[in-house]
mmCIF file of C-alpha atoms and ligand atoms in Angstrom:
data_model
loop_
_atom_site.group_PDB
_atom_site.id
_atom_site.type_symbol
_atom_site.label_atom_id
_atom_site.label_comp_id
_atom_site.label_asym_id
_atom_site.label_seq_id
_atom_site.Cartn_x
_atom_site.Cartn_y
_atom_site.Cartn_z
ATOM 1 C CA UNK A 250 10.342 -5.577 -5.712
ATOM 2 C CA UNK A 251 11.828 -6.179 -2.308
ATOM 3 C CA UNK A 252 11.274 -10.217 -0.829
ATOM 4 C CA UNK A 253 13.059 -12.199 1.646
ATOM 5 C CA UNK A 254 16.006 -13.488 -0.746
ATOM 6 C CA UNK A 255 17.322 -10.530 -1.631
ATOM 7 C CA UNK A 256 17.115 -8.536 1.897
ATOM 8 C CA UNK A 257 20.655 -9.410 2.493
ATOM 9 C CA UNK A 258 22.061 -8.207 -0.730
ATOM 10 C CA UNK A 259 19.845 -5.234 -0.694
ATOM 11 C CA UNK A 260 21.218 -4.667 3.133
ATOM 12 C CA UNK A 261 24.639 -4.079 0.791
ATOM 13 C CA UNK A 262 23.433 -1.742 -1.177
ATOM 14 C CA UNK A 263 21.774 0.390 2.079
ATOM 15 C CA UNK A 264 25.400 0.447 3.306
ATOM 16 C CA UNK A 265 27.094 1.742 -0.109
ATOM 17 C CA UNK A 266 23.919 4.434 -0.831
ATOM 18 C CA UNK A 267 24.191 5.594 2.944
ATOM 19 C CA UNK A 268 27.927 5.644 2.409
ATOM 20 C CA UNK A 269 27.063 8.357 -0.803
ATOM 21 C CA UNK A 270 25.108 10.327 1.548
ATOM 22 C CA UNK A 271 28.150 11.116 3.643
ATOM 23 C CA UNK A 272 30.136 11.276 0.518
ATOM 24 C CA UNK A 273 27.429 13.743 -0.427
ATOM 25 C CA UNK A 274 28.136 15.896 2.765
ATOM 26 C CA UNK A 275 32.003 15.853 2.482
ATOM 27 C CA UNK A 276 32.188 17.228 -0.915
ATOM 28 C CA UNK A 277 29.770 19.682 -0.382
ATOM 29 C CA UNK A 278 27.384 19.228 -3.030
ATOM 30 C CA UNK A 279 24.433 18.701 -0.759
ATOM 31 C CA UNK A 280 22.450 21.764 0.625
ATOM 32 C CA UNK A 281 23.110 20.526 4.257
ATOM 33 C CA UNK A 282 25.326 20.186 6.860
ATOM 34 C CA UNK A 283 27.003 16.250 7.971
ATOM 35 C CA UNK A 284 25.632 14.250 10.653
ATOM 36 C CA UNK A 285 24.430 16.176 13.687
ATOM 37 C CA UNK A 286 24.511 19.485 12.075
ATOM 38 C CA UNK A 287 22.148 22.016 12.824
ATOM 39 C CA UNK A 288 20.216 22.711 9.630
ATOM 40 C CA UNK A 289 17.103 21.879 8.690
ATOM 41 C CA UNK A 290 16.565 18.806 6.741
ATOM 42 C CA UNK A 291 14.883 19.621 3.697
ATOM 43 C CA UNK A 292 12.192 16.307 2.253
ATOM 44 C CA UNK A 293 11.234 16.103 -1.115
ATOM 45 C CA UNK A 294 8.190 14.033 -0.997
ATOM 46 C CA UNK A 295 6.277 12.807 -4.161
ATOM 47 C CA UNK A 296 2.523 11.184 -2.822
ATOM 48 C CA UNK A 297 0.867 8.881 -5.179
ATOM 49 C CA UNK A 298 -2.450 11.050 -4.788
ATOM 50 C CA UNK A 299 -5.520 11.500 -3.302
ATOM 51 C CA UNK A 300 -7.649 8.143 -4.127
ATOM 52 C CA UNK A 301 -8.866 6.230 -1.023
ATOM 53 C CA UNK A 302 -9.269 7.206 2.920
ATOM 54 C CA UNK A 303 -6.224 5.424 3.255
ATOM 55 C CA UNK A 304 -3.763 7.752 1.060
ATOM 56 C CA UNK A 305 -5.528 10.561 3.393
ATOM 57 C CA UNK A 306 -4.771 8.939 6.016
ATOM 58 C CA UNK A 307 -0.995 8.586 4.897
ATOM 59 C CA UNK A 308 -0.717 12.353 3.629
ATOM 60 C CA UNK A 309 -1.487 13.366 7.113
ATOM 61 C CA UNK A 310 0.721 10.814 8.605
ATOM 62 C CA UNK A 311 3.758 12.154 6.750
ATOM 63 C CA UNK A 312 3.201 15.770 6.961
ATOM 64 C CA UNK A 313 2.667 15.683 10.132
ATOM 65 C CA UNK A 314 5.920 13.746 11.414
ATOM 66 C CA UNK A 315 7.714 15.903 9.361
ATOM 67 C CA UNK A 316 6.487 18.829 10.773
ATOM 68 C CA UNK A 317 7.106 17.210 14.258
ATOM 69 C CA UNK A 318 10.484 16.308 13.129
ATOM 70 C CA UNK A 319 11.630 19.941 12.290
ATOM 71 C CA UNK A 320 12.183 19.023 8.818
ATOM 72 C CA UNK A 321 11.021 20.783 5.565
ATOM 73 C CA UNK A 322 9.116 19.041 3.549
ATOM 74 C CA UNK A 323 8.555 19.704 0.010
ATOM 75 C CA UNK A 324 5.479 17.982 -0.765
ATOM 76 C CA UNK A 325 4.017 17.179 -3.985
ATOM 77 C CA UNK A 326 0.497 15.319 -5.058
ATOM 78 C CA UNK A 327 0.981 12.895 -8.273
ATOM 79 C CA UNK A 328 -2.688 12.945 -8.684
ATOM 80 C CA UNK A 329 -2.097 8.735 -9.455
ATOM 81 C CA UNK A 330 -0.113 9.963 -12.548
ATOM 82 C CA UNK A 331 3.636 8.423 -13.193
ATOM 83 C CA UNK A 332 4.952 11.243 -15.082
ATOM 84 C CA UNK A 333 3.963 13.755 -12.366
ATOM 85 C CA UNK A 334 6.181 11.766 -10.074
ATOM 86 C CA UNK A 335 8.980 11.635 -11.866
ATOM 87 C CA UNK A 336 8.662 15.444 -12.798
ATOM 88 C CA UNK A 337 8.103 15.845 -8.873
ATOM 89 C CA UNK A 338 11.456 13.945 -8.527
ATOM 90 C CA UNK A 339 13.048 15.751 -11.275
ATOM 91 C CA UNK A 340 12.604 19.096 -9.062
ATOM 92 C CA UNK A 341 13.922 17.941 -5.818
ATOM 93 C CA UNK A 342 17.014 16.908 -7.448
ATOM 94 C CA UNK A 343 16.667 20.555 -9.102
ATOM 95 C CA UNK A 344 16.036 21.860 -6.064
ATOM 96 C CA UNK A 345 19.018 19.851 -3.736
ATOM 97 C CA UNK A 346 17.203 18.382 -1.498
ATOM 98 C CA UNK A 347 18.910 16.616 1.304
ATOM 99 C CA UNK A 348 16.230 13.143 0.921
ATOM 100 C CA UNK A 349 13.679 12.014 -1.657
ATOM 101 C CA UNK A 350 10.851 9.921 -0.540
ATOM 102 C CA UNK A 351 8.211 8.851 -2.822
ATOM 103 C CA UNK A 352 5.305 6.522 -2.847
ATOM 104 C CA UNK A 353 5.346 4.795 -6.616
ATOM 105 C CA UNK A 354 2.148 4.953 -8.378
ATOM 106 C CA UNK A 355 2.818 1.847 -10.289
ATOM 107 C CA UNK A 356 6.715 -0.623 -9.945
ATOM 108 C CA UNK A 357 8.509 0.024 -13.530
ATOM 109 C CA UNK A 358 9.720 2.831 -15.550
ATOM 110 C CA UNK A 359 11.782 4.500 -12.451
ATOM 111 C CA UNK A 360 15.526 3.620 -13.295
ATOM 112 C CA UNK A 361 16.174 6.641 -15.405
ATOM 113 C CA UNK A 362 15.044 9.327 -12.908
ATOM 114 C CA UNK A 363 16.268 7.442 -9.971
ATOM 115 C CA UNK A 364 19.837 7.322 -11.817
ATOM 116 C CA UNK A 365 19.469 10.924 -12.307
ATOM 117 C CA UNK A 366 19.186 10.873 -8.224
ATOM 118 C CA UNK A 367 21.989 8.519 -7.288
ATOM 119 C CA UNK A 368 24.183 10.971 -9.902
ATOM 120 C CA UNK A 369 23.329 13.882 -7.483
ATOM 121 C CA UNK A 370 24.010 12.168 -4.643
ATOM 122 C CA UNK A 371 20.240 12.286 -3.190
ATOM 123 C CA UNK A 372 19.256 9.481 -1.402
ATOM 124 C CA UNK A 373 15.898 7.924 -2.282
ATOM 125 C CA UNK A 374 13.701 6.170 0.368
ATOM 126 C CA UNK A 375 10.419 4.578 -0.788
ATOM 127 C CA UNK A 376 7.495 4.236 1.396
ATOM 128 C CA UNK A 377 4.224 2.377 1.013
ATOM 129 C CA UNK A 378 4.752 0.930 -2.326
ATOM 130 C CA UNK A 379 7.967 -0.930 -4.102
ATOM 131 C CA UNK A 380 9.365 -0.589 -7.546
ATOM 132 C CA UNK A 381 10.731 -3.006 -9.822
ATOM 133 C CA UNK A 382 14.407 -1.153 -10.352
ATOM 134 C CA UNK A 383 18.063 -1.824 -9.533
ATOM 135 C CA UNK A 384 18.204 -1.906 -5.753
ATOM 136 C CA UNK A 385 21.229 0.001 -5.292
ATOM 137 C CA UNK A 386 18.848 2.840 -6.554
ATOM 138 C CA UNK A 387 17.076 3.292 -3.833
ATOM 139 C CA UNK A 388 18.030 2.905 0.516
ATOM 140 C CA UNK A 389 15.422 1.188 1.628
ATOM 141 C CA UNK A 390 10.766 1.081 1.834
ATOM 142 C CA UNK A 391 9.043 1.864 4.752
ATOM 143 C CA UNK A 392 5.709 -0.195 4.053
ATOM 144 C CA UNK A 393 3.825 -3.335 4.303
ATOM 145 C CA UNK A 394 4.232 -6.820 2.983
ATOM 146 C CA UNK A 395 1.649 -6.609 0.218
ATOM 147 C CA UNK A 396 1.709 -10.607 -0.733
ATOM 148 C CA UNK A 397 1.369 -11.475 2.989
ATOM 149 C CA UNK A 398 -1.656 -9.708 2.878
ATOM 150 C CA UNK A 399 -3.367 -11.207 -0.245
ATOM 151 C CA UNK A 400 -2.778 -14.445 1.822
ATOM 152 C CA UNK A 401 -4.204 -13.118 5.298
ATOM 153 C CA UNK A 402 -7.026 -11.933 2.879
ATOM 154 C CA UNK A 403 -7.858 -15.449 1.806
ATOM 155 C CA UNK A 404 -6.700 -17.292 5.019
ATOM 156 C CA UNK A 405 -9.273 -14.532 6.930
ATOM 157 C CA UNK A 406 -12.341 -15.274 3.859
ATOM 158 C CA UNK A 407 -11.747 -19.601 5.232
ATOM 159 C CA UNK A 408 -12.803 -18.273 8.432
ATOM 160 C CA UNK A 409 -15.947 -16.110 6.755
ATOM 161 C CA UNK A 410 -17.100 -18.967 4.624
ATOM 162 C CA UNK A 411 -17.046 -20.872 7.717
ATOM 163 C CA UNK A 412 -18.757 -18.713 9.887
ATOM 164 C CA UNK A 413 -21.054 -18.183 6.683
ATOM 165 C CA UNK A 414 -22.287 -21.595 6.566
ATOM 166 C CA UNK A 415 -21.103 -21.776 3.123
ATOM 167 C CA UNK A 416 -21.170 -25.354 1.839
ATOM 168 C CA UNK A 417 -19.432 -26.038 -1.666
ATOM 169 C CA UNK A 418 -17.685 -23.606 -4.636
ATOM 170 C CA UNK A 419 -17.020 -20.430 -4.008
ATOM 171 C CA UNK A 420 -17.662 -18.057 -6.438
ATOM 172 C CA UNK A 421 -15.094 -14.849 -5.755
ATOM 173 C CA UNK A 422 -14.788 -11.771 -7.610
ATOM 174 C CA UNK A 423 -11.810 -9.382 -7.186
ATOM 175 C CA UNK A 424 -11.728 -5.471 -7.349
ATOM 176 C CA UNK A 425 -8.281 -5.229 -8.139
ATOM 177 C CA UNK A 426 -6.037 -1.816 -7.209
ATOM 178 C CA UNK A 427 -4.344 0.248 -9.961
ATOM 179 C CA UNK A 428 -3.101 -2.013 -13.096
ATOM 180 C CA UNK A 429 0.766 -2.075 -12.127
ATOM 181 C CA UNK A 430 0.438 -0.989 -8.601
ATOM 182 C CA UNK A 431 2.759 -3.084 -5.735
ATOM 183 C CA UNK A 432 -0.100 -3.375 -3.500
ATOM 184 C CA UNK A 433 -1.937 -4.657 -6.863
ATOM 185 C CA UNK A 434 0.011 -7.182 -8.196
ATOM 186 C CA UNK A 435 1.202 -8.533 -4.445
ATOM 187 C CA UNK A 436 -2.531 -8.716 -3.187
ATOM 188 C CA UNK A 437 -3.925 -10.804 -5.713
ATOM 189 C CA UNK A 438 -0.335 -12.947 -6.235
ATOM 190 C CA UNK A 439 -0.856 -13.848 -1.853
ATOM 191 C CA UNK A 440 -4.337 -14.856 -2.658
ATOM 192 C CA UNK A 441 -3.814 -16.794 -5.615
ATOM 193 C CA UNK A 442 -0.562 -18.396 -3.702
ATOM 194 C CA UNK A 443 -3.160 -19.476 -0.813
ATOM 195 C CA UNK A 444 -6.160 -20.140 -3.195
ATOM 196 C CA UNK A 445 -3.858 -22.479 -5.041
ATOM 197 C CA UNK A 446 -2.264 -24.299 -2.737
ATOM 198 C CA UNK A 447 -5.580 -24.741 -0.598
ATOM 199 C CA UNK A 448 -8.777 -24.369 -2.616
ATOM 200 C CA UNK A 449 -7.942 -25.707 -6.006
ATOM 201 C CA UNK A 450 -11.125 -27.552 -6.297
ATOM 202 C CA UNK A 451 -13.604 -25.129 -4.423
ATOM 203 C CA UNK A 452 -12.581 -21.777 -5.317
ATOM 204 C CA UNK A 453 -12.689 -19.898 -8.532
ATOM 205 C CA UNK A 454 -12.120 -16.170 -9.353
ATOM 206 C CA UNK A 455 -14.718 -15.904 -11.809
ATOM 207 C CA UNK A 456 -14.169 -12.026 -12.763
ATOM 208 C CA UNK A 457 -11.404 -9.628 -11.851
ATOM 209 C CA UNK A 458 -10.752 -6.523 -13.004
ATOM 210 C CA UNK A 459 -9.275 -2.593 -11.766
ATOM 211 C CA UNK A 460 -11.369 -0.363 -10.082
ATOM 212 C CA UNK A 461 -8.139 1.749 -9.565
ATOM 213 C CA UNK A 462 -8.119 1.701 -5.559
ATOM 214 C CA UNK A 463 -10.874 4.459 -5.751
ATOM 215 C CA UNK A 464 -15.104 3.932 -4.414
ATOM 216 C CA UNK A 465 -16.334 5.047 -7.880
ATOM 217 C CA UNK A 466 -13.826 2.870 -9.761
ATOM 218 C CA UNK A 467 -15.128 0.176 -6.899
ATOM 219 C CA UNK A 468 -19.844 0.669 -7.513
ATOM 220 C CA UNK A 469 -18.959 1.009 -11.365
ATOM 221 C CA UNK A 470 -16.865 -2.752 -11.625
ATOM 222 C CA UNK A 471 -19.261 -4.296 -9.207
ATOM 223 C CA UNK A 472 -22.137 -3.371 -11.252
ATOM 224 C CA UNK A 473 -20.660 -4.812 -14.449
ATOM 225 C CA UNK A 474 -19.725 -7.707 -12.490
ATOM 226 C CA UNK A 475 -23.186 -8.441 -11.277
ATOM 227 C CA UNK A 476 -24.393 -7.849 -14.829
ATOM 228 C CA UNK A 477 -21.989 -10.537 -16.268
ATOM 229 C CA UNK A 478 -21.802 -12.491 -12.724
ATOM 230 C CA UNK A 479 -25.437 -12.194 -10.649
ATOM 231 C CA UNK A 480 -24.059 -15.516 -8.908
ATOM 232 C CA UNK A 481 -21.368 -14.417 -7.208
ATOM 233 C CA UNK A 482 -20.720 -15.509 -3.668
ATOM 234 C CA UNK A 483 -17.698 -13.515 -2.455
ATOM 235 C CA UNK A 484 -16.208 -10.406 -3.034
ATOM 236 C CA UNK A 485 -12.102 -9.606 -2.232
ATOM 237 C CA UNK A 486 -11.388 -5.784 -2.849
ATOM 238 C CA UNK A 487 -7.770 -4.691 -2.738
ATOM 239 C CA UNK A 488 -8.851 -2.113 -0.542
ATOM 240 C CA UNK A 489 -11.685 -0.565 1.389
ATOM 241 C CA UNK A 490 -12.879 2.153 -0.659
ATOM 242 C CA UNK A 491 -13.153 -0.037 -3.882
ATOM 243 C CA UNK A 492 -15.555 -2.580 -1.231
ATOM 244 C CA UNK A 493 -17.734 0.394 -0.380
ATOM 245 C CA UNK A 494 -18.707 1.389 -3.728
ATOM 246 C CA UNK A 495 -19.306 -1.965 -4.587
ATOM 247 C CA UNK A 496 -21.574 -2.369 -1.896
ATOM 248 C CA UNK A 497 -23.452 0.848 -3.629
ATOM 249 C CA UNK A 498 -23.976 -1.937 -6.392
ATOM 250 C CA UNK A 499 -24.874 -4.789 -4.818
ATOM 251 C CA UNK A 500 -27.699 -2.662 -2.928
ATOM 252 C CA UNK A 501 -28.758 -1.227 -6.179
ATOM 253 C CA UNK A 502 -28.834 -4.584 -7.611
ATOM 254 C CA UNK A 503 -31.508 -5.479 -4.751
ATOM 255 C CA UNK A 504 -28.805 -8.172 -2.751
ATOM 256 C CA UNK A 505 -27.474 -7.708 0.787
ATOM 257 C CA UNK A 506 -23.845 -6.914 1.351
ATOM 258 C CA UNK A 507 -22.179 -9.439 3.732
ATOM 259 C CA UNK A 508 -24.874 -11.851 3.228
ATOM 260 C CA UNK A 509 -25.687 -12.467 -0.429
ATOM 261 C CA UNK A 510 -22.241 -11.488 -1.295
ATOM 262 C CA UNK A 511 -19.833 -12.436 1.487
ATOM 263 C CA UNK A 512 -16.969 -9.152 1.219
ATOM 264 C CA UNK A 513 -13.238 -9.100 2.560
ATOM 265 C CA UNK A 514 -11.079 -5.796 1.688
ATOM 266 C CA UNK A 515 -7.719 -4.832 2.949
ATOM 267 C CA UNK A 516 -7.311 -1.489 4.568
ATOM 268 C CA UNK A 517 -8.843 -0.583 8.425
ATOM 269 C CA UNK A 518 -10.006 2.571 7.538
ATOM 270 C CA UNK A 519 -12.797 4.019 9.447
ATOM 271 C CA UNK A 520 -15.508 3.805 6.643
ATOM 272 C CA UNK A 521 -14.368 0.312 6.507
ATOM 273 C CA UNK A 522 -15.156 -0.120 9.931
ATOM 274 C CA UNK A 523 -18.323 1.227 10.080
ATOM 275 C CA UNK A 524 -19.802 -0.554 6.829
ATOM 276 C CA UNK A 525 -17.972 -3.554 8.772
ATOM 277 C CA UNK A 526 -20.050 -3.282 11.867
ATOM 278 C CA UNK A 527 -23.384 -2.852 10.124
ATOM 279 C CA UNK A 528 -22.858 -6.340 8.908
ATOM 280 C CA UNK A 529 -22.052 -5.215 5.088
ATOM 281 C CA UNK A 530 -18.529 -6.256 5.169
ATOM 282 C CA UNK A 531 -17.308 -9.506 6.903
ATOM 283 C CA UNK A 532 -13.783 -8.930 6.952
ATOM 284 C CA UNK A 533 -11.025 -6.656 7.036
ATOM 285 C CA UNK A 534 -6.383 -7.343 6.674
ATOM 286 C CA UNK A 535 -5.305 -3.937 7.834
ATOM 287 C CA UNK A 536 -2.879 -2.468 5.729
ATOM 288 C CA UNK A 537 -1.335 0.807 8.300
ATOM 289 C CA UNK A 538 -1.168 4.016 6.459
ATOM 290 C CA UNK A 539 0.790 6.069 9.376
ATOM 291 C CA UNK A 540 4.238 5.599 8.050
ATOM 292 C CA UNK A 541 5.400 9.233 8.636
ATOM 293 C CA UNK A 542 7.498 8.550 11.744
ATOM 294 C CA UNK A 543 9.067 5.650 10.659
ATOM 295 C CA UNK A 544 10.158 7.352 7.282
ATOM 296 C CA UNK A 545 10.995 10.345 9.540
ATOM 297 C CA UNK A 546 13.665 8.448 11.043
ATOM 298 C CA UNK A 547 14.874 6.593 8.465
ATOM 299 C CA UNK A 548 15.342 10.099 6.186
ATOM 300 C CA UNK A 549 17.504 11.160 9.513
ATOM 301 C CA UNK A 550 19.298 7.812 9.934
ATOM 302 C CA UNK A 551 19.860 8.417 6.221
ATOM 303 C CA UNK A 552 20.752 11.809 6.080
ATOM 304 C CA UNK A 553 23.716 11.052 8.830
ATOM 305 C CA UNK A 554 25.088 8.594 6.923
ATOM 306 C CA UNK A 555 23.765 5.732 8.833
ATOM 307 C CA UNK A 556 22.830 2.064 8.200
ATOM 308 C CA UNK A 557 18.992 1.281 7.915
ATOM 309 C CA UNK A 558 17.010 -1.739 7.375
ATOM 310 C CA UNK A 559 16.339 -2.546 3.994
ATOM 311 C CA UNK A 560 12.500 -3.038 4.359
ATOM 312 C CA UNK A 561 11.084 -1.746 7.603
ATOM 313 C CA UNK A 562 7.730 -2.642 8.036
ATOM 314 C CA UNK A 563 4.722 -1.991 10.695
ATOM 315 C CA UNK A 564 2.209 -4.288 12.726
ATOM 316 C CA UNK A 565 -1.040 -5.131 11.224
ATOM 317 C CA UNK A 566 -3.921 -6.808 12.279
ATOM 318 C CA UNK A 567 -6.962 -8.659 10.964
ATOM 319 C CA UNK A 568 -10.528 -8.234 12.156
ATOM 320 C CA UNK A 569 -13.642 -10.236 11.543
ATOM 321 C CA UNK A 570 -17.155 -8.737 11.528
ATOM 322 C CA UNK A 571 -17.757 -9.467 15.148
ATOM 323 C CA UNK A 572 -14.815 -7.244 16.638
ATOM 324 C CA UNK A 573 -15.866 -4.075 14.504
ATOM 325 C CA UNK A 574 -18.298 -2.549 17.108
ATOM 326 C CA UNK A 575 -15.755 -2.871 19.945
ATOM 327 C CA UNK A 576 -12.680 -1.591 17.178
ATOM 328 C CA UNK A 577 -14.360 1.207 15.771
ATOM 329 C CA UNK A 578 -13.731 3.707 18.748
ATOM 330 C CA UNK A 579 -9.828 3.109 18.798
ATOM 331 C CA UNK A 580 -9.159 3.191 15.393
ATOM 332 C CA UNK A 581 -6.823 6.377 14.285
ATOM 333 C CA UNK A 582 -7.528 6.897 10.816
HETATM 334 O O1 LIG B 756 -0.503 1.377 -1.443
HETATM 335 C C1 LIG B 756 -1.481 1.231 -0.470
HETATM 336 C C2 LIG B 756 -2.828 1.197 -1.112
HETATM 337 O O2 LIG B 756 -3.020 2.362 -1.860
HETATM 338 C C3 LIG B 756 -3.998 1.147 -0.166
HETATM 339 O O3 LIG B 756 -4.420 -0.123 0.135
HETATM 340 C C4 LIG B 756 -5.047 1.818 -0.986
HETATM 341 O O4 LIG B 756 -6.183 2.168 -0.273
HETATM 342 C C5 LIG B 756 -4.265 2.938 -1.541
HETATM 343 O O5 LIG B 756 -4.854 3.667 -2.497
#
């Protein structure tokens, strides 16, 4: 996974897979013309699936920027499974397409296929998620800083508990995304870094387990949770949708939501929002889901040969309960 320490290698190997785009152009084995030539560039584009208002959000974001950007864009749905992506991947090589972009379901088990890429001279640009692969594999992800925002997550619950009242140990459960996800592993590694270094003595996770980034996967946990855990104080879900169905469980176990059970999730969507301004969720770390134009520009910057950043992020925010009636209006997805 990309961090800080290695940006400046990694900026190396941007400059030496950018330089096998070109090389891909000059010996003609890509489907496209060089640097300012007039066809269209064709995207392959492998989407980890449909499982949170988020992803929508995403999809839409990337299909339409492409569209906007004149490019073609082969688009295909993983449905959360790894081998769909890599036989996704597998056909846009097949296929010569001038860029692969692909959101990784989970971070290991992608050197083989993304080999098979660098052999065909396809460039491969991540976005949302990271992988755990040789970097000179792929140019460069177009995403957010998952660790940072485990610790805005924990650094924004100080601010709940405070605003709570709460006096003494905190009791937190965590609705974890997929097992082996990026934004997975990086959420709950911030928190822990924060919870650690902070809270040693207050805080405790006392469960945490998957609910695979989806509501369902979010009500069933929680209600197992409540079952094993009916004292629980606070609940962090690694994203919104897993926090709403949980707050399906803590109604149907007869508590209030954002009261009994104080509730921070990472996201912004617009559910999120809403259940946020009728008091059921106290906070929220935006994580932005409209990458397409960035990754638009990169795939062209790419395409021409050119030098990109290694990990181009966007601008979040953080919002407490308080600012969701005046947010809810503006927000774009
Ligand atoms: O990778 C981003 C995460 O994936 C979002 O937080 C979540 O909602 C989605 O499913």
């Amino acid at each position: 996974m990309l961090n800080r320490r290695n940006f400046l290698t990694a900026a190396v190997g941007v400059a030496a897979t950018a330089g096998l785009a070109a090389c891909a152009k000059e010996d003609g084995s890509s489907s496209n013309t060089s640097s300012g030539g007039s066809k269209t560039i064709t995207l392959g584009f492998s989407q980890v699936g449909s499982e949170s208002g988020w992803r929508t959000a995403n999809t839409d974001s990337v299909k339409s920027a492409a569209k906007e950007a004149g490019y073609k864009l082969q688009f295909s749905d993983a449905q959360q499974k790894q081998e769909n992506q890599i036989s996704a991947i597998r056909s846009f090589i097949a296929q010569k397409v001038d860029v692969i972009a692909f959101s990784p379901v989970v971070v290991t088990g992608w050197d083989a296929v993304l080999k098979e890429a660098q052999s065909a001279k396809i460039p491969v640009v991540l976005t949302d998620r990271s992988v755990e692969s040789d970097e000179s594999l792929f140019v460069a992800l177009v995403g957010s800083d998952f660790t940072d925002e485990g610790r805005r997550a924990a650094k924004i619950l100080e601010k709940v508990l405070q605003k709570a009242g709460h006096k003494g140990k905190v009791k937190i459960a965590q609705l974890e995304g997929t097992t082996g996800a990026a934004p997975a592993i990086e959420r709950a590694k911030g928190f822990k870094e924060v919870m650690d270094a902070e809270h040693k003595d207050d805080w405790e996770i006392v469960v945490s387990q998957t609910g695979d980034f989806t509501r369902a996967g979010g009500k069933q946990v929680m209600a197992a949770f409540l079952q094993s855990n009916p004292d629980i104080d606070v609940l962090f879900a690694h994203n919104d949708d897993m926090g709403l169905g949980a707050i399906q469980a803590i109604e149907a176990a007869g508590k209030k939501p954002g009261k009994d059970i104080l509730i921070v999730t990472v996201d912004g969507v617009k559910d999120g929002f809403i259940a946020m301004s009728e008091g059921k969720i106290n906070a929220i770390v935006e994580c932005n889901p409209l990458l397409g134009p960035q990754l638009m520009e990169v795939v062209k910057t790419v395409h021409e040969g050119g030098k990109v950043e290694r990990w181009i992020k966007t601008k979040e925010s953080d919002f407490m309960q308080d600012q969701a009636k005046d947010a809810l209006p503006t927000r774009k997805y």
